[in-house]
Tab-separated table of C-alpha atoms in Angstrom:
chain	number	residue	atom	x	y	z
E	1	MET	CA	-14.751	-2.314	-37.115
E	2	TYR	CA	-15.192	-5.289	-34.480
E	3	ASN	CA	-11.850	-5.474	-34.221
E	4	LEU	CA	-10.626	-1.820	-33.492
E	5	SER	CA	-13.370	-2.046	-30.876
E	6	CYS	CA	-12.087	-5.178	-28.883
E	7	TYR	CA	-9.167	-3.232	-29.213
E	8	ASN	CA	-10.496	-0.346	-27.906
E	9	PRO	CA	-13.109	-1.054	-25.303
E	10	GLY	CA	-14.599	2.272	-23.921
E	11	SER	CA	-15.523	0.758	-20.664
E	12	PHE	CA	-16.145	-1.895	-18.768
E	13	ILE	CA	-18.629	-2.813	-15.583
E	14	LEU	CA	-17.691	-3.364	-12.194
E	15	VAL	CA	-19.728	-5.653	-10.695
E	16	GLY	CA	-18.870	-5.238	-6.701
E	17	ILE	CA	-18.946	-7.222	-4.241
E	18	PRO	CA	-20.419	-10.901	-6.478
E	19	GLY	CA	-23.598	-12.257	-4.813
E	20	LEU	CA	-24.091	-9.345	-1.670
E	21	GLU	CA	-25.439	-6.386	-3.838
E	22	LYS	CA	-27.805	-6.796	-1.437
E	23	PHE	CA	-25.821	-5.139	1.573
E	24	HIS	CA	-24.276	-3.305	-0.864
E	25	VAL	CA	-25.492	-0.494	1.198
E	26	TRP	CA	-24.525	-1.791	5.004
E	27	ILE	CA	-21.038	-2.723	3.674
E	28	GLY	CA	-19.690	1.137	2.114
E	29	ILE	CA	-20.870	2.132	5.636
E	30	PRO	CA	-17.725	0.968	7.198
E	31	PHE	CA	-15.496	1.240	3.413
E	32	CYS	CA	-16.308	5.381	4.184
E	33	VAL	CA	-15.409	5.708	7.716
E	34	ILE	CA	-12.052	3.695	7.357
E	35	TYR	CA	-11.525	6.116	4.362
E	36	VAL	CA	-12.647	8.782	6.510
E	37	LEU	CA	-9.769	7.807	8.899
E	38	ALA	CA	-7.431	7.163	6.475
E	39	ILE	CA	-7.456	10.703	4.765
E	40	VAL	CA	-7.520	12.021	8.809
E	41	GLY	CA	-5.511	10.262	9.911
E	42	ASN	CA	-2.586	10.494	6.972
E	43	GLY	CA	-2.818	13.619	6.626
E	44	THR	CA	-2.177	15.514	10.407
E	45	LEU	CA	0.470	13.187	10.398
E	46	LEU	CA	1.782	15.377	7.341
E	47	TYR	CA	1.258	18.461	8.757
E	48	LEU	CA	2.428	17.954	11.963
E	49	ILE	CA	6.202	16.619	10.427
E	50	VAL	CA	5.219	19.365	7.772
E	51	ILE	CA	5.440	21.583	10.350
E	52	GLU	CA	8.151	20.118	13.270
E	53	ASP	CA	10.300	21.214	13.153
E	54	SER	CA	11.564	18.701	15.867
E	55	LEU	CA	10.632	16.236	12.862
E	56	HIS	CA	12.419	16.568	10.318
E	57	GLU	CA	14.414	12.912	10.884
E	58	PRO	CA	14.865	10.274	8.059
E	59	MET	CA	12.473	8.520	10.048
E	60	PHE	CA	9.804	10.524	10.418
E	61	PHE	CA	11.026	11.330	6.741
E	62	PHE	CA	9.663	7.753	6.097
E	63	LEU	CA	6.856	7.719	7.852
E	64	SER	CA	5.311	11.311	5.608
E	65	MET	CA	6.183	8.452	2.398
E	66	LEU	CA	4.299	6.463	3.612
E	67	ALA	CA	1.687	8.656	4.846
E	68	THR	CA	1.383	10.479	1.055
E	69	THR	CA	1.663	6.959	-0.793
E	70	ASP	CA	-0.672	5.184	1.643
E	71	LEU	CA	-2.825	7.921	1.200
E	72	ILE	CA	-3.086	8.036	-3.215
E	73	LEU	CA	-3.777	3.494	-2.630
E	74	SER	CA	-7.121	4.278	-0.348
E	75	THR	CA	-7.688	7.312	-3.091
E	76	ALA	CA	-7.321	5.060	-6.117
E	77	ALA	CA	-9.590	1.811	-4.616
E	78	VAL	CA	-12.410	3.512	-2.349
E	79	PRO	CA	-14.008	6.211	-3.229
E	80	LYS	CA	-15.281	3.661	-7.170
E	81	LEU	CA	-16.520	1.121	-4.405
E	82	LEU	CA	-18.289	4.018	-2.379
E	83	SER	CA	-19.792	5.016	-5.498
E	84	ASN	CA	-20.131	1.211	-6.649
E	85	LEU	CA	-22.089	0.324	-3.894
E	86	TRP	CA	-23.879	3.193	-2.784
E	87	LEU	CA	-24.304	4.835	-6.064
E	88	GLY	CA	-24.301	1.868	-7.816
E	89	CYS	CA	-22.192	3.484	-10.640
E	90	ARG	CA	-20.829	0.242	-12.226
E	91	GLU	CA	-18.826	1.582	-15.189
E	92	ILE	CA	-15.217	2.486	-15.721
E	93	THR	CA	-13.694	3.527	-18.889
E	94	PHE	CA	-10.735	1.909	-20.708
E	95	THR	CA	-8.137	5.082	-19.654
E	96	GLY	CA	-10.177	5.016	-16.097
E	97	CYS	CA	-9.255	1.428	-15.604
E	98	LEU	CA	-5.734	1.143	-17.002
E	99	THR	CA	-5.238	5.231	-14.744
E	100	GLN	CA	-6.408	3.078	-11.175
E	101	MET	CA	-4.905	-0.265	-12.171
E	102	PHE	CA	-1.652	1.924	-12.084
E	103	PHE	CA	-1.114	4.065	-9.164
E	104	LEU	CA	-3.209	0.949	-7.203
E	105	HIS	CA	-0.472	-1.152	-8.074
E	106	CYS	CA	2.297	1.363	-8.492
E	107	SER	CA	1.405	2.290	-4.940
E	108	PHE	CA	1.674	-0.645	-2.791
E	109	VAL	CA	5.372	-1.340	-4.114
E	110	VAL	CA	6.030	2.162	-3.318
E	111	ASP	CA	5.084	1.032	0.082
E	112	SER	CA	6.779	-2.450	0.083
E	113	GLY	CA	9.428	0.003	-0.625
E	114	ILE	CA	9.047	2.151	1.768
E	115	LEU	CA	9.256	-0.246	4.418
E	116	LEU	CA	12.875	-1.581	4.006
E	117	ALA	CA	14.035	2.403	3.692
E	118	MET	CA	12.344	2.410	7.295
E	119	ALA	CA	13.394	-1.208	8.467
E	120	LEU	CA	17.325	-0.106	7.042
E	121	ASP	CA	16.605	3.401	9.424
E	122	ARG	CA	16.233	1.112	12.449
E	123	TYR	CA	19.144	-0.947	11.536
E	124	VAL	CA	21.101	1.511	11.568
E	125	ALA	CA	20.305	3.931	14.511
E	126	ILE	CA	20.074	0.368	16.963
E	127	CYS	CA	23.579	-1.025	15.090
E	128	PHE	CA	25.531	2.118	14.107
E	129	PRO	CA	23.771	4.518	16.501
E	130	LEU	CA	26.874	7.690	15.731
E	131	ARG	CA	27.501	7.058	12.460
E	132	TYR	CA	23.657	8.140	11.503
E	133	THR	CA	23.255	10.869	10.525
E	134	THR	CA	26.570	10.316	8.464
E	135	VAL	CA	24.882	7.107	6.874
E	136	LEU	CA	21.282	8.986	6.417
E	137	ALA	CA	22.728	11.931	4.955
E	138	PRO	CA	20.045	13.979	2.928
E	139	GLN	CA	21.840	13.279	0.024
E	140	VAL	CA	21.419	8.786	0.559
E	141	ILE	CA	17.999	9.738	1.724
E	142	SER	CA	16.730	11.596	-1.644
E	143	LYS	CA	18.516	9.074	-3.459
E	144	LEU	CA	17.086	6.040	-2.089
E	145	VAL	CA	13.484	7.588	-2.183
E	146	VAL	CA	14.439	8.388	-6.038
E	147	GLY	CA	15.134	4.679	-6.020
E	148	ILE	CA	12.112	3.280	-4.780
E	149	VAL	CA	9.881	5.486	-7.078
E	150	VAL	CA	11.886	4.556	-9.549
E	151	ARG	CA	11.751	0.433	-9.548
E	152	SER	CA	8.000	0.496	-8.639
E	153	PHE	CA	7.602	2.532	-11.966
E	154	SER	CA	9.646	0.924	-14.384
E	155	VAL	CA	8.588	-2.241	-13.013
E	156	ILE	CA	4.207	-1.195	-13.164
E	157	LEU	CA	4.887	0.246	-17.059
E	158	PRO	CA	4.566	-2.352	-18.069
E	159	ASP	CA	1.560	-3.656	-17.294
E	160	VAL	CA	-0.292	-1.147	-18.537
E	161	PHE	CA	0.743	-1.962	-22.656
E	162	LEU	CA	0.360	-5.436	-21.702
E	163	LEU	CA	-3.340	-5.458	-20.937
E	164	LYS	CA	-4.049	-2.208	-24.049
E	165	ARG	CA	-1.970	-5.558	-26.672
E	166	LEU	CA	-5.203	-7.281	-25.689
E	167	PRO	CA	-8.589	-7.466	-27.617
E	168	PHE	CA	-11.573	-7.469	-25.460
E	169	CYS	CA	-14.284	-9.499	-27.071
E	170	ARG	CA	-15.817	-12.450	-25.009
E	171	THR	CA	-17.068	-10.040	-21.702
E	172	ARG	CA	-16.328	-6.379	-20.656
E	173	ILE	CA	-17.859	-7.491	-16.932
E	174	ILE	CA	-15.044	-7.196	-14.251
E	175	PRO	CA	-16.855	-9.205	-11.011
E	176	HIS	CA	-15.280	-6.904	-8.060
E	177	THR	CA	-14.816	-3.059	-6.987
E	178	TYR	CA	-11.085	-1.911	-8.896
E	179	CYS	CA	-9.248	-2.548	-11.648
E	180	GLU	CA	-6.092	-4.797	-11.518
E	181	HIS	CA	-3.625	-6.649	-13.959
E	182	ILE	CA	-4.876	-10.507	-14.287
E	183	GLY	CA	-7.780	-10.349	-12.863
E	184	VAL	CA	-8.785	-7.543	-16.499
E	185	ALA	CA	-6.277	-9.480	-18.862
E	186	GLN	CA	-8.012	-12.768	-17.781
E	187	LEU	CA	-11.378	-11.045	-19.363
E	188	SER	CA	-9.560	-10.987	-22.885
E	189	SER	CA	-10.128	-13.960	-25.393
E	190	ALA	CA	-6.026	-13.967	-26.309
E	191	ASP	CA	-3.441	-15.395	-24.813
E	192	ILE	CA	-2.236	-13.372	-21.697
E	193	SER	CA	0.337	-16.044	-20.358
E	194	ILE	CA	3.393	-13.623	-20.398
E	195	ASN	CA	0.446	-11.489	-18.284
E	196	ILE	CA	0.546	-14.180	-15.728
E	197	TRP	CA	3.694	-14.218	-15.520
E	198	TYR	CA	5.237	-11.352	-15.925
E	199	GLY	CA	2.071	-11.104	-13.146
E	200	PHE	CA	3.890	-13.479	-10.839
E	201	SER	CA	7.054	-12.609	-11.312
E	202	VAL	CA	7.105	-8.221	-9.834
E	203	PRO	CA	6.114	-9.245	-6.702
E	204	LEU	CA	8.747	-11.642	-6.595
E	205	MET	CA	11.101	-8.677	-7.600
E	206	THR	CA	9.298	-6.454	-5.764
E	207	VAL	CA	7.335	-7.270	-2.590
E	208	VAL	CA	8.560	-10.039	-1.865
E	209	SER	CA	12.483	-9.090	-2.371
E	210	ASP	CA	11.018	-6.349	0.214
E	211	VAL	CA	9.768	-8.883	3.156
E	212	VAL	CA	13.967	-10.858	2.765
E	213	LEU	CA	15.285	-8.166	3.192
E	214	ILE	CA	13.242	-7.011	6.226
E	215	ALA	CA	13.741	-9.990	8.361
E	216	VAL	CA	17.571	-9.686	7.129
E	217	SER	CA	17.764	-6.187	9.183
E	218	TYR	CA	15.767	-7.970	11.848
E	219	ILE	CA	18.250	-10.394	12.550
E	220	PHE	CA	20.950	-8.260	12.313
E	221	ILE	CA	18.862	-5.862	14.708
E	222	LEU	CA	17.302	-8.382	17.318
E	223	ARG	CA	21.502	-9.429	17.513
E	224	ALA	CA	22.440	-6.217	18.088
E	225	VAL	CA	19.383	-4.830	20.812
E	226	PHE	CA	20.468	-8.602	22.794
E	227	GLY	CA	23.712	-7.978	23.165
E	228	LEU	CA	23.223	-4.759	24.688
E	229	SER	CA	24.038	-5.321	28.402
E	230	SER	CA	21.005	-2.611	29.444
E	231	GLN	CA	17.514	-3.322	30.224
E	232	GLY	CA	16.709	-0.057	29.250
E	233	ALA	CA	18.900	0.787	26.689
E	234	ARG	CA	16.902	-3.381	25.522
E	235	GLN	CA	13.279	-1.594	26.057
E	236	LYS	CA	14.083	1.566	23.941
E	237	ALA	CA	15.861	0.015	21.261
E	238	LEU	CA	12.829	-2.627	20.847
E	239	SER	CA	10.430	-0.197	21.289
E	240	LEU	CA	11.891	1.546	18.383
E	241	CYS	CA	11.304	-0.876	15.949
E	242	GLY	CA	7.227	-2.136	17.954
E	243	CYS	CA	5.170	0.150	15.820
E	244	HIS	CA	7.481	-0.544	12.721
E	245	VAL	CA	6.986	-4.125	12.611
E	246	CYS	CA	3.234	-3.847	13.075
E	247	VAL	CA	2.805	-1.545	9.719
E	248	ILE	CA	5.422	-4.318	8.586
E	249	LEU	CA	2.099	-7.377	9.772
E	250	MET	CA	-0.910	-5.307	8.878
E	251	PHE	CA	0.784	-4.304	5.337
E	252	TYR	CA	1.962	-7.475	4.142
E	253	THR	CA	-0.388	-10.406	5.550
E	254	PRO	CA	-3.196	-9.440	4.399
E	255	ALA	CA	-1.520	-8.212	0.834
E	256	PHE	CA	-0.127	-12.376	1.275
E	257	PHE	CA	-3.220	-14.146	1.727
E	258	SER	CA	-5.224	-12.201	-0.780
E	259	PHE	CA	-2.663	-12.522	-2.721
E	260	LEU	CA	-2.531	-16.638	-2.343
E	261	ALA	CA	-5.973	-16.951	-2.386
E	262	HIS	CA	-6.310	-15.364	-6.182
E	263	ARG	CA	-3.622	-17.829	-7.209
E	264	PHE	CA	-3.929	-21.112	-5.118
E	265	GLY	CA	-7.485	-20.323	-3.187
E	266	HIS	CA	-9.704	-21.927	-6.156
E	267	SER	CA	-12.158	-22.745	-3.723
E	268	VAL	CA	-12.485	-19.665	-2.040
E	269	PRO	CA	-16.449	-17.687	-3.219
E	270	GLN	CA	-15.038	-14.648	-4.899
E	271	ASN	CA	-16.948	-12.395	-2.138
E	272	ILE	CA	-14.419	-13.574	0.011
E	273	LEU	CA	-11.530	-12.925	-2.478
E	274	VAL	CA	-12.211	-9.157	-3.310
E	275	LEU	CA	-13.166	-8.733	0.159
E	276	PHE	CA	-9.706	-9.476	1.427
E	277	ALA	CA	-8.656	-7.344	-2.272
E	278	ASN	CA	-10.377	-4.062	-1.019
E	279	LEU	CA	-9.136	-4.164	2.842
E	280	TYR	CA	-5.340	-4.613	2.156
E	281	VAL	CA	-5.801	-1.429	0.304
E	282	ALA	CA	-7.742	0.193	3.116
E	283	ILE	CA	-7.031	-0.763	6.566
E	284	PRO	CA	-3.448	-0.180	6.478
E	285	PRO	CA	-3.113	3.609	5.634
E	286	ALA	CA	-6.138	3.744	7.723
E	287	LEU	CA	-4.222	2.134	11.085
E	288	ASN	CA	-0.692	3.174	9.932
E	289	PRO	CA	-0.862	7.054	11.491
E	290	ILE	CA	-2.626	5.174	14.056
E	291	VAL	CA	-0.463	3.257	15.324
E	292	TYR	CA	2.803	5.324	14.811
E	293	GLY	CA	0.752	8.345	17.091
E	294	VAL	CA	0.328	5.638	19.450
E	295	LYS	CA	4.108	4.128	19.444
E	296	THR	CA	5.704	7.528	19.153
E	297	LYS	CA	6.251	10.000	21.464
E	298	LYS	CA	8.087	12.574	19.925
E	299	ILE	CA	4.107	12.407	17.324
E	300	GLN	CA	2.512	12.084	20.568
E	301	ASP	CA	3.612	15.539	22.392
E	302	ARG	CA	2.264	17.595	18.999
E	303	PHE	CA	-0.099	16.281	18.444
E	304	ILE	CA	-1.248	17.311	22.097
E	305	LEU	CA	0.279	20.563	21.903
E	306	LEU	CA	-1.475	21.242	18.042
E	307	PHE	CA	-4.761	20.383	19.695
E	308	THR	CA	-4.217	22.409	23.086
E	309	LEU	CA	-3.125	24.946	21.112
E	310	LYS	CA	-6.564	25.481	19.281
E	311	LYS	CA	-8.890	24.471	22.818
E	312	THR	CA	-6.614	27.810	24.088
E	313	GLN	CA	-7.241	30.231	21.351
C-alpha cells in the first residue's frame, strides 16, 4: 500500500515564493494587474483580427495564434499563483500538477515556434515581396501551424510519462508556485537521470534551434534591407521587423536567464529564481499585444475605430 501511494501521490504542496511569505499578498497585486492586462490585451487583439477583413493576412494570423497561446501560458500559471499568494491554496493534485506542467511547457514551445514562423513571414515579405502571397498561401500556413502544434505536443507529452513512472515517497513539497518537469522530478527518491537529460535536450531541440533559425532569417533580412537604395523603403522594412524583434527579446531573455540560473546558478537565492520563473510566464503575454498595438499601424487604426464607434453609439 505504501509503494502504491508513492507511485500515485494524492497531491503536492506548492510553497509559493520561499522566504517571502510575509509579502505574498503584496507580490500578488502586480501579478494580478499583469494577468488582467494579458487577458484584456490579447482578447482585444483576437477580436480585432477576427472581425476586421483587412487583418486577415498571414502576419496577423500568426499574431492571433501568439495571442491565443499567450492566454494559455499565463492562465496555466497565474490564477494558481494568485490563489496561493492570496488565499493560501497551496495544494495541487498529482493530475492537476501534470496538467499544469504540460500546458505550461507545451504553450512555451508553441510560442517559440510561432515566433519562428513570424520570422519566416518577415523574411518572405522583405526578401521576396512579389511572391509573398504565393509562398505563404493558406495551405502552407495551415501546414506550418499543424507542424508547430504537433512538434510541441510530441516533445512535451513524454514529460508526463517520465514523471508518472517515478515514486514520490520522500517529500511532496514543491518550493515553487507552479509545477515544472525537473522541479517535480527532483522530489522523487528514484534515479531521475532520464528526466534530466530529456529536460535538457527538449529546449535544445526546440527553443534553441528556433532562436538559431530566427537569427539566420534576420541576417538575410538585414542584408536585403541594407541593399535597398531608398532610405524610406529601408525605414519601412525595419519598422516591419521592429515589433517582432521586441517580442523576441521579451520572450527569450527572461526564459533563458531563468533556465540558466536554474541549471548553473546554484548561488542564486531560491526566491529570485521563483520570481523570474513567474515573470517569464506573466510579462510577455501582457506586453505582446501592447507592443503590436503601438508598433503596427493597421492594429492602431482598427483599435481607435473600434472605440470611437462605441463612443458614438
